[in-house]
Amino acid sequence: MASIMHLVTSSDIPLVSIAATALLCFIGIVTLRRALYTASKPRDESIRVAHNGCDDPDCIRCHSKSLRHIEAFRRNATLLRRLVKLEPELFEGMRNEIWTVVHEMERQASNESIKGVYNSVKRTVRSSIAPESTIDSIIPRSPQIGQAPTVFFLPNLEATPFHHTSCVDSCPCKRLWNTQPLDPKSPPIQTTGDIEMLQQNFNTIKSELDNVLSMNEAQFAPFDSAVYSSTGNNEHSPEWSSIYLFHQGLKQLACECFPKTTAIIETSCPNRMAGKCGLGSIYFSRLKCNTKVIEHYGPTNVRWRCHIPLHVPINNTESRLSVGVGANEEEVGWKEGVPILFDDSFLHSATYAGDDSAILENNDSRIVLIIDFWHPALSEGDRNAIGVLYPPGS
């Protein structure tokens, strides 16, 4: 023992070297622990933790555990408590599960804040292995395989990867597909058939997009290349890009280039999240030939995402939207003017392979209008509360 102590305290071994060695040992232990944990999980669960994040620190989906977002959530939770007391009518019908989630997220957020250097090192190790959002997450986990929202999970909401027009009448998606007579037994929400209105205005939206692009008044901006890849056709460079009308709830300058589309959305889609909550966006999404959007989870299960396909190349057999994992996985292709409604809190990806004929016809991109809607089972009180927790610009 004395000889060991002599070695440790000897001036021949600088203290900095000792500290560096200790840190490397710590990182090795954490790395081994993480690797053993991942290897011990069943295959579906390994898929479940797949997550590909961008490098934008303001992106709430990819960086919800950043100190900025954690502190903002705490402030907003405090504000919600005050508003519920001052203006209770705004939160009438608010479900108790929201408070349960808030309390749990506050508790775990406190733990997250005091981890200090240990947590920073652990994040560094994780990022070198596989970024993920569900291990040690500050949000509750869904019991559904393949559903793992990265920011906010509200229990007891109906959850299925896709919602079709053929869904049973009891499915709340009916309130988005078509205008429904108001049912006194349903949540106090005017059911206007938002998607129905978008379909009726399809030609107007598509024509305005074509005019803007032909005049070069607005341009698609590529997403971080970390979130998409090639489908394997190396002759064409992959690209996923967007023109945002609303980004994380905030109205963008591009709306000035799309006055007709913006007016349709603002007057005919009262169930949209954009403008009311930072968890919702509206944008034109373009996939170029040979592009795959890597599998990822959306930020929350309190929204459903809708695609309005505006440009779909004719030779489209290798293009598809995939949502879900295992037995509940489903794939659909895009058809111009035919909306797709899905729950993007499930693992999902999009692929447009394209072919040479599409390139020759100068029609090598798939373009859809993406709109995030509130989960139609949420009451106005629920929506107002979540809007306080995650206001536009979150």
mmCIF file of C-alpha atoms in Angstrom:
data_model
loop_
_atom_site.group_PDB
_atom_site.id
_atom_site.type_symbol
_atom_site.label_atom_id
_atom_site.label_comp_id
_atom_site.label_asym_id
_atom_site.label_seq_id
_atom_site.Cartn_x
_atom_site.Cartn_y
_atom_site.Cartn_z
ATOM 1 C CA MET A 1 0.000 0.000 0.000
ATOM 2 C CA ALA A 2 2.804 2.379 0.904
ATOM 3 C CA SER A 3 4.457 1.780 -2.452
ATOM 4 C CA ILE A 4 1.199 2.500 -4.261
ATOM 5 C CA MET A 5 0.732 5.728 -2.320
ATOM 6 C CA HIS A 6 4.288 6.668 -3.151
ATOM 7 C CA LEU A 7 3.571 6.187 -6.858
ATOM 8 C CA VAL A 8 0.419 8.283 -6.716
ATOM 9 C CA THR A 9 2.038 11.108 -4.802
ATOM 10 C CA SER A 10 5.353 10.978 -6.604
ATOM 11 C CA SER A 11 6.336 14.135 -8.399
ATOM 12 C CA ASP A 12 7.241 11.922 -11.366
ATOM 13 C CA ILE A 13 3.494 11.558 -12.138
ATOM 14 C CA PRO A 14 1.822 14.942 -12.624
ATOM 15 C CA LEU A 15 -1.576 15.379 -11.005
ATOM 16 C CA VAL A 16 -2.996 16.420 -14.378
ATOM 17 C CA SER A 17 -2.078 13.010 -15.790
ATOM 18 C CA ILE A 18 -3.744 11.282 -12.864
ATOM 19 C CA ALA A 19 -6.915 13.311 -13.380
ATOM 20 C CA ALA A 20 -6.887 12.600 -17.127
ATOM 21 C CA THR A 21 -6.486 8.877 -16.469
ATOM 22 C CA ALA A 22 -9.384 8.916 -14.017
ATOM 23 C CA LEU A 23 -11.586 10.738 -16.526
ATOM 24 C CA LEU A 24 -10.751 8.229 -19.266
ATOM 25 C CA CYS A 25 -11.620 5.362 -16.918
ATOM 26 C CA PHE A 26 -14.933 7.033 -16.105
ATOM 27 C CA ILE A 27 -15.749 7.505 -19.795
ATOM 28 C CA GLY A 28 -14.849 3.869 -20.448
ATOM 29 C CA ILE A 29 -17.204 2.664 -17.703
ATOM 30 C CA VAL A 30 -20.083 4.792 -19.008
ATOM 31 C CA THR A 31 -19.405 3.631 -22.582
ATOM 32 C CA LEU A 32 -19.401 -0.025 -21.525
ATOM 33 C CA ARG A 33 -22.597 0.483 -19.503
ATOM 34 C CA ARG A 34 -24.321 2.083 -22.478
ATOM 35 C CA ALA A 35 -23.166 -0.641 -24.886
ATOM 36 C CA LEU A 36 -24.308 -3.446 -22.564
ATOM 37 C CA TYR A 37 -27.681 -1.741 -22.079
ATOM 38 C CA THR A 38 -28.273 -1.403 -25.823
ATOM 39 C CA ALA A 39 -27.159 -4.964 -26.536
ATOM 40 C CA SER A 40 -29.521 -6.330 -23.889
ATOM 41 C CA LYS A 41 -32.612 -4.714 -25.415
ATOM 42 C CA PRO A 42 -34.877 -6.596 -27.854
ATOM 43 C CA ARG A 43 -34.662 -5.644 -31.508
ATOM 44 C CA ASP A 44 -37.816 -3.509 -31.559
ATOM 45 C CA GLU A 45 -36.552 -1.531 -28.583
ATOM 46 C CA SER A 46 -33.213 -0.919 -30.307
ATOM 47 C CA ILE A 47 -35.116 0.589 -33.197
ATOM 48 C CA ARG A 48 -37.121 2.566 -30.707
ATOM 49 C CA VAL A 49 -34.147 4.628 -29.523
ATOM 50 C CA ALA A 50 -32.978 5.530 -33.027
ATOM 51 C CA HIS A 51 -32.857 9.303 -33.297
ATOM 52 C CA ASN A 52 -31.136 11.572 -35.750
ATOM 53 C CA GLY A 53 -30.782 15.139 -34.617
ATOM 54 C CA CYS A 54 -29.842 18.328 -36.405
ATOM 55 C CA ASP A 55 -27.213 20.799 -35.194
ATOM 56 C CA ASP A 56 -29.631 23.715 -34.718
ATOM 57 C CA PRO A 57 -29.568 24.473 -30.950
ATOM 58 C CA ASP A 58 -32.993 26.165 -31.208
ATOM 59 C CA CYS A 59 -34.653 23.032 -32.609
ATOM 60 C CA ILE A 60 -36.898 21.815 -29.818
ATOM 61 C CA ARG A 61 -37.331 18.347 -31.338
ATOM 62 C CA CYS A 62 -33.605 17.614 -31.379
ATOM 63 C CA HIS A 63 -32.472 19.586 -28.319
ATOM 64 C CA SER A 64 -35.336 19.489 -25.832
ATOM 65 C CA LYS A 65 -32.903 18.550 -23.026
ATOM 66 C CA SER A 66 -30.738 21.621 -23.506
ATOM 67 C CA LEU A 67 -30.524 23.990 -20.536
ATOM 68 C CA ARG A 68 -32.309 26.670 -22.591
ATOM 69 C CA HIS A 69 -35.362 24.497 -23.220
ATOM 70 C CA ILE A 70 -35.442 23.043 -19.689
ATOM 71 C CA GLU A 71 -35.418 26.494 -18.094
ATOM 72 C CA ALA A 72 -38.071 27.737 -20.533
ATOM 73 C CA PHE A 73 -40.317 24.803 -19.617
ATOM 74 C CA ARG A 74 -39.971 25.556 -15.918
ATOM 75 C CA ARG A 75 -40.936 29.199 -16.425
ATOM 76 C CA ASN A 76 -43.887 28.250 -18.603
ATOM 77 C CA ALA A 77 -45.128 25.662 -16.095
ATOM 78 C CA THR A 78 -45.098 28.354 -13.395
ATOM 79 C CA LEU A 79 -46.988 30.685 -15.737
ATOM 80 C CA LEU A 80 -49.579 27.975 -16.443
ATOM 81 C CA ARG A 81 -50.311 27.576 -12.726
ATOM 82 C CA ARG A 82 -50.893 31.309 -12.406
ATOM 83 C CA LEU A 83 -53.110 31.523 -15.485
ATOM 84 C CA VAL A 84 -55.260 28.586 -14.370
ATOM 85 C CA LYS A 85 -56.017 30.537 -11.177
ATOM 86 C CA LEU A 86 -56.510 33.919 -12.889
ATOM 87 C CA GLU A 87 -58.479 32.781 -15.960
ATOM 88 C CA PRO A 88 -59.879 29.308 -15.241
ATOM 89 C CA GLU A 89 -62.392 29.543 -18.097
ATOM 90 C CA LEU A 90 -59.532 29.286 -20.610
ATOM 91 C CA PHE A 91 -58.586 25.876 -19.232
ATOM 92 C CA GLU A 92 -62.025 24.353 -18.773
ATOM 93 C CA GLY A 93 -61.916 20.649 -19.587
ATOM 94 C CA MET A 94 -58.155 20.456 -19.175
ATOM 95 C CA ARG A 95 -57.250 16.851 -18.445
ATOM 96 C CA ASN A 96 -55.404 15.877 -15.258
ATOM 97 C CA GLU A 97 -52.769 13.993 -17.234
ATOM 98 C CA ILE A 98 -51.249 17.325 -18.263
ATOM 99 C CA TRP A 99 -50.510 18.187 -14.631
ATOM 100 C CA THR A 100 -49.126 14.689 -14.063
ATOM 101 C CA VAL A 101 -46.712 15.100 -16.964
ATOM 102 C CA VAL A 102 -45.746 18.634 -15.875
ATOM 103 C CA HIS A 103 -44.928 17.483 -12.346
ATOM 104 C CA GLU A 104 -42.842 14.555 -13.587
ATOM 105 C CA MET A 105 -40.971 16.656 -16.145
ATOM 106 C CA GLU A 106 -40.244 19.331 -13.519
ATOM 107 C CA ARG A 107 -38.916 16.717 -11.121
ATOM 108 C CA GLN A 108 -36.663 15.111 -13.693
ATOM 109 C CA ALA A 109 -35.627 18.487 -15.099
ATOM 110 C CA SER A 110 -34.356 19.393 -11.621
ATOM 111 C CA ASN A 111 -32.323 16.200 -11.557
ATOM 112 C CA GLU A 112 -31.011 17.022 -15.020
ATOM 113 C CA SER A 113 -29.828 20.453 -13.927
ATOM 114 C CA ILE A 114 -27.789 19.212 -10.947
ATOM 115 C CA LYS A 115 -25.928 16.460 -12.750
ATOM 116 C CA GLY A 116 -23.304 18.987 -13.818
ATOM 117 C CA VAL A 117 -20.059 17.704 -15.241
ATOM 118 C CA TYR A 118 -21.154 14.075 -14.957
ATOM 119 C CA ASN A 119 -24.108 14.641 -17.273
ATOM 120 C CA SER A 120 -22.019 16.622 -19.757
ATOM 121 C CA VAL A 121 -19.510 13.786 -20.026
ATOM 122 C CA LYS A 122 -22.303 11.241 -20.342
ATOM 123 C CA ARG A 123 -23.888 13.206 -23.204
ATOM 124 C CA THR A 124 -20.514 13.368 -24.942
ATOM 125 C CA VAL A 125 -20.150 9.612 -24.698
ATOM 126 C CA ARG A 126 -23.678 9.065 -25.966
ATOM 127 C CA SER A 127 -23.218 11.309 -28.965
ATOM 128 C CA SER A 128 -20.183 9.263 -29.969
ATOM 129 C CA ILE A 129 -22.292 6.082 -29.941
ATOM 130 C CA ALA A 130 -25.821 6.923 -31.118
ATOM 131 C CA PRO A 131 -27.847 10.050 -30.335
ATOM 132 C CA GLU A 132 -31.080 9.129 -28.631
ATOM 133 C CA SER A 133 -33.973 10.671 -26.819
ATOM 134 C CA THR A 134 -35.622 8.027 -24.688
ATOM 135 C CA ILE A 135 -32.884 6.705 -22.380
ATOM 136 C CA ASP A 136 -32.822 8.818 -19.208
ATOM 137 C CA SER A 137 -35.257 11.170 -20.931
ATOM 138 C CA ILE A 138 -37.129 13.773 -18.927
ATOM 139 C CA ILE A 139 -40.423 12.825 -20.613
ATOM 140 C CA PRO A 140 -42.625 9.806 -19.803
ATOM 141 C CA ARG A 141 -42.368 6.904 -22.213
ATOM 142 C CA SER A 142 -45.182 5.613 -24.389
ATOM 143 C CA PRO A 143 -46.362 2.025 -23.855
ATOM 144 C CA GLN A 144 -46.720 1.743 -27.651
ATOM 145 C CA ILE A 145 -43.818 0.115 -29.482
ATOM 146 C CA GLY A 146 -42.381 2.553 -31.977
ATOM 147 C CA GLN A 147 -43.854 5.685 -30.373
ATOM 148 C CA ALA A 148 -41.284 7.867 -28.591
ATOM 149 C CA PRO A 149 -41.848 11.628 -28.906
ATOM 150 C CA THR A 150 -38.725 13.611 -28.109
ATOM 151 C CA VAL A 151 -40.277 16.516 -26.179
ATOM 152 C CA PHE A 152 -43.742 16.006 -24.665
ATOM 153 C CA PHE A 153 -45.756 12.789 -24.252
ATOM 154 C CA LEU A 154 -49.342 12.969 -22.997
ATOM 155 C CA PRO A 155 -50.731 9.598 -21.824
ATOM 156 C CA ASN A 156 -54.118 8.169 -22.783
ATOM 157 C CA LEU A 157 -54.392 9.766 -26.221
ATOM 158 C CA GLU A 158 -55.520 7.597 -29.120
ATOM 159 C CA ALA A 159 -52.409 6.488 -30.979
ATOM 160 C CA THR A 160 -52.055 4.728 -34.298
ATOM 161 C CA PRO A 161 -49.481 5.430 -37.017
ATOM 162 C CA PHE A 162 -51.905 6.353 -39.837
ATOM 163 C CA HIS A 163 -55.417 7.764 -39.936
ATOM 164 C CA HIS A 164 -57.440 7.137 -43.088
ATOM 165 C CA THR A 165 -60.752 8.409 -44.380
ATOM 166 C CA SER A 166 -61.967 4.829 -43.908
ATOM 167 C CA CYS A 167 -61.377 4.928 -40.137
ATOM 168 C CA VAL A 168 -64.339 4.012 -37.958
ATOM 169 C CA ASP A 169 -66.724 6.830 -37.043
ATOM 170 C CA SER A 170 -65.560 6.735 -33.425
ATOM 171 C CA CYS A 171 -62.008 7.712 -34.423
ATOM 172 C CA PRO A 172 -61.370 11.398 -33.641
ATOM 173 C CA CYS A 173 -59.650 11.801 -37.029
ATOM 174 C CA LYS A 174 -63.113 12.204 -38.567
ATOM 175 C CA ARG A 175 -63.170 15.733 -37.135
ATOM 176 C CA LEU A 176 -60.224 16.634 -39.350
ATOM 177 C CA TRP A 177 -61.186 14.800 -42.523
ATOM 178 C CA ASN A 178 -64.706 16.127 -42.925
ATOM 179 C CA THR A 179 -67.077 18.726 -41.534
ATOM 180 C CA GLN A 180 -69.105 16.969 -38.860
ATOM 181 C CA PRO A 181 -72.294 17.935 -37.047
ATOM 182 C CA LEU A 182 -71.384 19.012 -33.523
ATOM 183 C CA ASP A 183 -71.889 16.121 -31.106
ATOM 184 C CA PRO A 184 -72.770 17.233 -27.557
ATOM 185 C CA LYS A 185 -70.884 14.195 -26.233
ATOM 186 C CA SER A 186 -67.647 15.130 -27.993
ATOM 187 C CA PRO A 187 -65.021 17.619 -26.748
ATOM 188 C CA PRO A 188 -66.182 21.239 -27.181
ATOM 189 C CA ILE A 189 -64.406 21.740 -30.511
ATOM 190 C CA GLN A 190 -65.988 23.052 -33.683
ATOM 191 C CA THR A 191 -65.353 20.295 -36.239
ATOM 192 C CA THR A 192 -64.724 22.126 -39.478
ATOM 193 C CA GLY A 193 -63.045 19.449 -41.575
ATOM 194 C CA ASP A 194 -59.696 21.224 -41.972
ATOM 195 C CA ILE A 195 -58.327 18.636 -44.416
ATOM 196 C CA GLU A 196 -61.509 18.766 -46.448
ATOM 197 C CA MET A 197 -61.004 22.525 -46.881
ATOM 198 C CA LEU A 198 -57.391 22.045 -47.948
ATOM 199 C CA GLN A 199 -58.478 19.517 -50.556
ATOM 200 C CA GLN A 200 -61.036 21.946 -51.920
ATOM 201 C CA ASN A 201 -58.284 24.545 -52.331
ATOM 202 C CA PHE A 202 -55.655 22.175 -53.719
ATOM 203 C CA ASN A 203 -55.432 23.835 -57.152
ATOM 204 C CA THR A 204 -55.037 27.293 -55.616
ATOM 205 C CA ILE A 205 -52.230 26.160 -53.304
ATOM 206 C CA LYS A 206 -50.368 24.285 -56.034
ATOM 207 C CA SER A 207 -50.724 27.126 -58.556
ATOM 208 C CA GLU A 208 -49.392 29.678 -56.077
ATOM 209 C CA LEU A 209 -46.395 27.471 -55.259
ATOM 210 C CA ASP A 210 -45.593 27.035 -58.962
ATOM 211 C CA ASN A 211 -45.806 30.781 -59.574
ATOM 212 C CA VAL A 212 -43.545 31.604 -56.624
ATOM 213 C CA LEU A 213 -40.932 29.067 -57.710
ATOM 214 C CA SER A 214 -41.020 30.198 -61.348
ATOM 215 C CA MET A 215 -40.493 33.820 -60.269
ATOM 216 C CA ASN A 216 -37.777 32.770 -57.827
ATOM 217 C CA GLU A 217 -39.539 34.730 -55.067
ATOM 218 C CA ALA A 218 -38.795 32.052 -52.476
ATOM 219 C CA GLN A 219 -36.267 29.257 -52.387
ATOM 220 C CA PHE A 220 -36.105 25.910 -50.668
ATOM 221 C CA ALA A 221 -33.529 25.787 -47.864
ATOM 222 C CA PRO A 222 -31.852 22.393 -47.244
ATOM 223 C CA PHE A 223 -32.170 20.748 -43.846
ATOM 224 C CA ASP A 224 -29.082 19.649 -41.953
ATOM 225 C CA SER A 225 -27.555 16.810 -43.988
ATOM 226 C CA ALA A 226 -27.399 14.703 -40.801
ATOM 227 C CA VAL A 227 -31.141 14.039 -41.057
ATOM 228 C CA TYR A 228 -31.240 12.613 -44.582
ATOM 229 C CA SER A 229 -29.179 10.287 -46.744
ATOM 230 C CA SER A 230 -28.891 8.757 -50.194
ATOM 231 C CA THR A 231 -31.143 5.900 -51.287
ATOM 232 C CA GLY A 232 -28.167 4.322 -53.022
ATOM 233 C CA ASN A 233 -28.296 5.957 -56.449
ATOM 234 C CA ASN A 234 -24.977 7.757 -56.462
ATOM 235 C CA GLU A 235 -25.663 9.517 -59.763
ATOM 236 C CA HIS A 236 -27.864 12.095 -58.024
ATOM 237 C CA SER A 237 -27.133 14.115 -54.878
ATOM 238 C CA PRO A 238 -29.785 13.721 -52.150
ATOM 239 C CA GLU A 239 -31.495 16.755 -50.658
ATOM 240 C CA TRP A 240 -34.373 17.417 -48.259
ATOM 241 C CA SER A 241 -35.350 21.079 -48.128
ATOM 242 C CA SER A 242 -38.187 23.334 -47.044
ATOM 243 C CA ILE A 243 -39.963 26.678 -47.287
ATOM 244 C CA TYR A 244 -41.465 27.449 -43.881
ATOM 245 C CA LEU A 245 -44.711 29.379 -43.538
ATOM 246 C CA PHE A 246 -44.792 28.739 -39.773
ATOM 247 C CA HIS A 247 -41.717 27.453 -37.929
ATOM 248 C CA GLN A 248 -42.149 26.124 -34.381
ATOM 249 C CA GLY A 249 -45.400 28.037 -34.233
ATOM 250 C CA LEU A 250 -44.081 31.398 -35.481
ATOM 251 C CA LYS A 251 -45.271 32.959 -38.737
ATOM 252 C CA GLN A 252 -42.429 33.403 -41.227
ATOM 253 C CA LEU A 253 -41.668 36.081 -43.834
ATOM 254 C CA ALA A 254 -42.295 33.533 -46.596
ATOM 255 C CA CYS A 255 -46.029 33.943 -45.923
ATOM 256 C CA GLU A 256 -45.798 37.217 -47.844
ATOM 257 C CA CYS A 257 -44.933 35.192 -50.958
ATOM 258 C CA PHE A 258 -47.888 32.853 -50.374
ATOM 259 C CA PRO A 259 -50.827 35.128 -49.455
ATOM 260 C CA LYS A 260 -53.512 32.798 -50.836
ATOM 261 C CA THR A 261 -52.163 29.673 -49.155
ATOM 262 C CA THR A 262 -51.660 31.536 -45.881
ATOM 263 C CA ALA A 263 -55.208 32.898 -45.982
ATOM 264 C CA ILE A 264 -56.655 29.437 -46.643
ATOM 265 C CA ILE A 265 -54.757 27.988 -43.698
ATOM 266 C CA GLU A 266 -55.593 30.807 -41.290
ATOM 267 C CA THR A 267 -59.297 30.962 -42.172
ATOM 268 C CA SER A 268 -60.115 27.312 -42.911
ATOM 269 C CA CYS A 269 -57.877 25.333 -40.525
ATOM 270 C CA PRO A 270 -58.799 26.271 -36.941
ATOM 271 C CA ASN A 271 -57.321 22.997 -35.685
ATOM 272 C CA ARG A 272 -53.796 23.914 -36.845
ATOM 273 C CA MET A 273 -51.159 24.175 -34.123
ATOM 274 C CA ALA A 274 -49.091 26.859 -35.859
ATOM 275 C CA GLY A 275 -49.595 30.292 -34.372
ATOM 276 C CA LYS A 276 -50.831 28.738 -31.133
ATOM 277 C CA CYS A 277 -48.086 26.337 -30.038
ATOM 278 C CA GLY A 278 -44.369 25.940 -30.637
ATOM 279 C CA LEU A 279 -44.762 22.215 -31.295
ATOM 280 C CA GLY A 280 -46.472 22.825 -34.640
ATOM 281 C CA SER A 281 -45.162 23.968 -38.024
ATOM 282 C CA ILE A 282 -46.395 24.465 -41.591
ATOM 283 C CA TYR A 283 -44.042 24.217 -44.537
ATOM 284 C CA PHE A 284 -43.479 23.062 -48.102
ATOM 285 C CA SER A 285 -41.241 19.988 -48.002
ATOM 286 C CA ARG A 286 -39.195 18.907 -51.004
ATOM 287 C CA LEU A 287 -37.408 15.609 -51.510
ATOM 288 C CA LYS A 288 -35.078 15.456 -54.478
ATOM 289 C CA CYS A 289 -34.381 12.239 -56.348
ATOM 290 C CA ASN A 290 -32.262 9.732 -54.388
ATOM 291 C CA THR A 291 -33.201 11.058 -50.941
ATOM 292 C CA LYS A 292 -34.246 9.275 -47.771
ATOM 293 C CA VAL A 293 -35.258 11.139 -44.625
ATOM 294 C CA ILE A 294 -33.635 9.085 -41.873
ATOM 295 C CA GLU A 295 -35.939 7.390 -39.341
ATOM 296 C CA HIS A 296 -36.845 9.758 -36.518
ATOM 297 C CA TYR A 297 -39.546 10.658 -33.996
ATOM 298 C CA GLY A 298 -41.597 13.824 -33.867
ATOM 299 C CA PRO A 299 -41.617 15.989 -30.731
ATOM 300 C CA THR A 300 -45.047 15.084 -29.331
ATOM 301 C CA ASN A 301 -48.138 12.903 -29.551
ATOM 302 C CA VAL A 302 -50.498 15.888 -29.051
ATOM 303 C CA ARG A 303 -50.256 16.652 -32.757
ATOM 304 C CA TRP A 304 -51.028 14.808 -35.979
ATOM 305 C CA ARG A 305 -49.187 15.655 -39.173
ATOM 306 C CA CYS A 306 -50.811 16.034 -42.584
ATOM 307 C CA HIS A 307 -49.186 15.851 -46.029
ATOM 308 C CA ILE A 308 -50.908 17.550 -48.968
ATOM 309 C CA PRO A 309 -48.976 16.204 -51.995
ATOM 310 C CA LEU A 310 -48.499 18.988 -54.564
ATOM 311 C CA HIS A 311 -45.876 17.527 -56.903
ATOM 312 C CA VAL A 312 -45.426 13.781 -57.217
ATOM 313 C CA PRO A 313 -43.398 12.451 -60.195
ATOM 314 C CA ILE A 314 -45.315 9.928 -62.268
ATOM 315 C CA ASN A 315 -42.668 7.223 -61.927
ATOM 316 C CA ASN A 316 -43.116 7.033 -58.200
ATOM 317 C CA THR A 317 -42.969 3.336 -57.366
ATOM 318 C CA GLU A 318 -39.971 3.700 -55.061
ATOM 319 C CA SER A 319 -41.382 6.665 -53.115
ATOM 320 C CA ARG A 320 -43.104 6.118 -49.807
ATOM 321 C CA LEU A 321 -43.813 7.332 -46.298
ATOM 322 C CA SER A 322 -43.180 4.707 -43.634
ATOM 323 C CA VAL A 323 -44.628 5.068 -40.117
ATOM 324 C CA GLY A 324 -44.475 2.672 -37.168
ATOM 325 C CA VAL A 325 -42.393 -0.324 -36.105
ATOM 326 C CA GLY A 326 -42.971 -4.044 -36.447
ATOM 327 C CA ALA A 327 -46.586 -5.181 -36.598
ATOM 328 C CA ASN A 328 -47.972 -1.632 -36.661
ATOM 329 C CA GLU A 329 -45.637 -0.385 -39.411
ATOM 330 C CA GLU A 330 -47.375 0.852 -42.545
ATOM 331 C CA GLU A 331 -46.171 2.387 -45.801
ATOM 332 C CA VAL A 332 -48.080 4.641 -48.188
ATOM 333 C CA GLY A 333 -47.162 6.380 -51.414
ATOM 334 C CA TRP A 334 -47.976 9.968 -52.345
ATOM 335 C CA LYS A 335 -50.630 10.905 -54.899
ATOM 336 C CA GLU A 336 -51.179 14.511 -55.925
ATOM 337 C CA GLY A 337 -54.121 16.035 -54.113
ATOM 338 C CA VAL A 338 -54.656 13.030 -51.828
ATOM 339 C CA PRO A 339 -53.913 13.971 -48.169
ATOM 340 C CA ILE A 340 -52.044 11.696 -45.772
ATOM 341 C CA LEU A 341 -52.698 11.995 -42.025
ATOM 342 C CA PHE A 342 -50.351 10.312 -39.554
ATOM 343 C CA ASP A 343 -49.002 10.459 -36.011
ATOM 344 C CA ASP A 344 -45.353 11.485 -36.350
ATOM 345 C CA SER A 345 -44.554 10.655 -32.728
ATOM 346 C CA PHE A 346 -44.118 7.135 -34.130
ATOM 347 C CA LEU A 347 -40.825 6.261 -35.790
ATOM 348 C CA HIS A 348 -41.112 7.375 -39.419
ATOM 349 C CA SER A 349 -39.142 8.069 -42.562
ATOM 350 C CA ALA A 350 -39.736 9.235 -46.131
ATOM 351 C CA THR A 351 -38.048 8.062 -49.315
ATOM 352 C CA TYR A 352 -38.026 9.343 -52.888
ATOM 353 C CA ALA A 353 -35.791 7.227 -55.100
ATOM 354 C CA GLY A 354 -36.894 8.614 -58.474
ATOM 355 C CA ASP A 355 -35.552 7.383 -61.795
ATOM 356 C CA ASP A 356 -33.874 8.675 -64.943
ATOM 357 C CA SER A 357 -37.149 9.407 -66.727
ATOM 358 C CA ALA A 358 -38.171 11.788 -63.950
ATOM 359 C CA ILE A 359 -34.812 13.558 -64.237
ATOM 360 C CA LEU A 360 -35.126 13.903 -68.015
ATOM 361 C CA GLU A 361 -38.586 15.430 -67.611
ATOM 362 C CA ASN A 362 -37.146 17.959 -65.127
ATOM 363 C CA ASN A 363 -39.616 16.650 -62.597
ATOM 364 C CA ASP A 364 -37.220 15.152 -60.101
ATOM 365 C CA SER A 365 -38.735 16.368 -56.810
ATOM 366 C CA ARG A 366 -41.557 15.334 -54.558
ATOM 367 C CA ILE A 367 -43.164 18.384 -52.903
ATOM 368 C CA VAL A 368 -45.820 18.272 -50.187
ATOM 369 C CA LEU A 369 -47.403 20.900 -47.950
ATOM 370 C CA ILE A 370 -46.996 19.773 -44.332
ATOM 371 C CA ILE A 371 -49.433 20.997 -41.680
ATOM 372 C CA ASP A 372 -49.456 20.039 -37.994
ATOM 373 C CA PHE A 373 -52.887 19.718 -36.386
ATOM 374 C CA TRP A 374 -53.851 19.361 -32.753
ATOM 375 C CA HIS A 375 -54.787 15.823 -31.788
ATOM 376 C CA PRO A 376 -58.562 16.130 -32.305
ATOM 377 C CA ALA A 377 -59.392 14.477 -28.969
ATOM 378 C CA LEU A 378 -57.883 17.416 -27.063
ATOM 379 C CA SER A 379 -60.279 19.978 -25.613
ATOM 380 C CA GLU A 380 -59.743 23.720 -25.958
ATOM 381 C CA GLY A 381 -58.564 23.733 -22.335
ATOM 382 C CA ASP A 382 -55.963 21.066 -23.150
ATOM 383 C CA ARG A 383 -54.761 23.019 -26.165
ATOM 384 C CA ASN A 384 -54.524 26.299 -24.284
ATOM 385 C CA ALA A 385 -52.505 24.640 -21.514
ATOM 386 C CA ILE A 386 -50.039 22.999 -23.905
ATOM 387 C CA GLY A 387 -49.786 26.305 -25.776
ATOM 388 C CA VAL A 388 -48.650 27.953 -22.531
ATOM 389 C CA LEU A 389 -46.086 25.228 -21.860
ATOM 390 C CA TYR A 390 -44.752 25.444 -25.415
ATOM 391 C CA PRO A 391 -45.658 28.853 -26.876
ATOM 392 C CA PRO A 392 -44.807 29.796 -30.487
ATOM 393 C CA GLY A 393 -41.066 30.164 -30.849
ATOM 394 C CA SER A 394 -40.253 27.505 -28.215
#
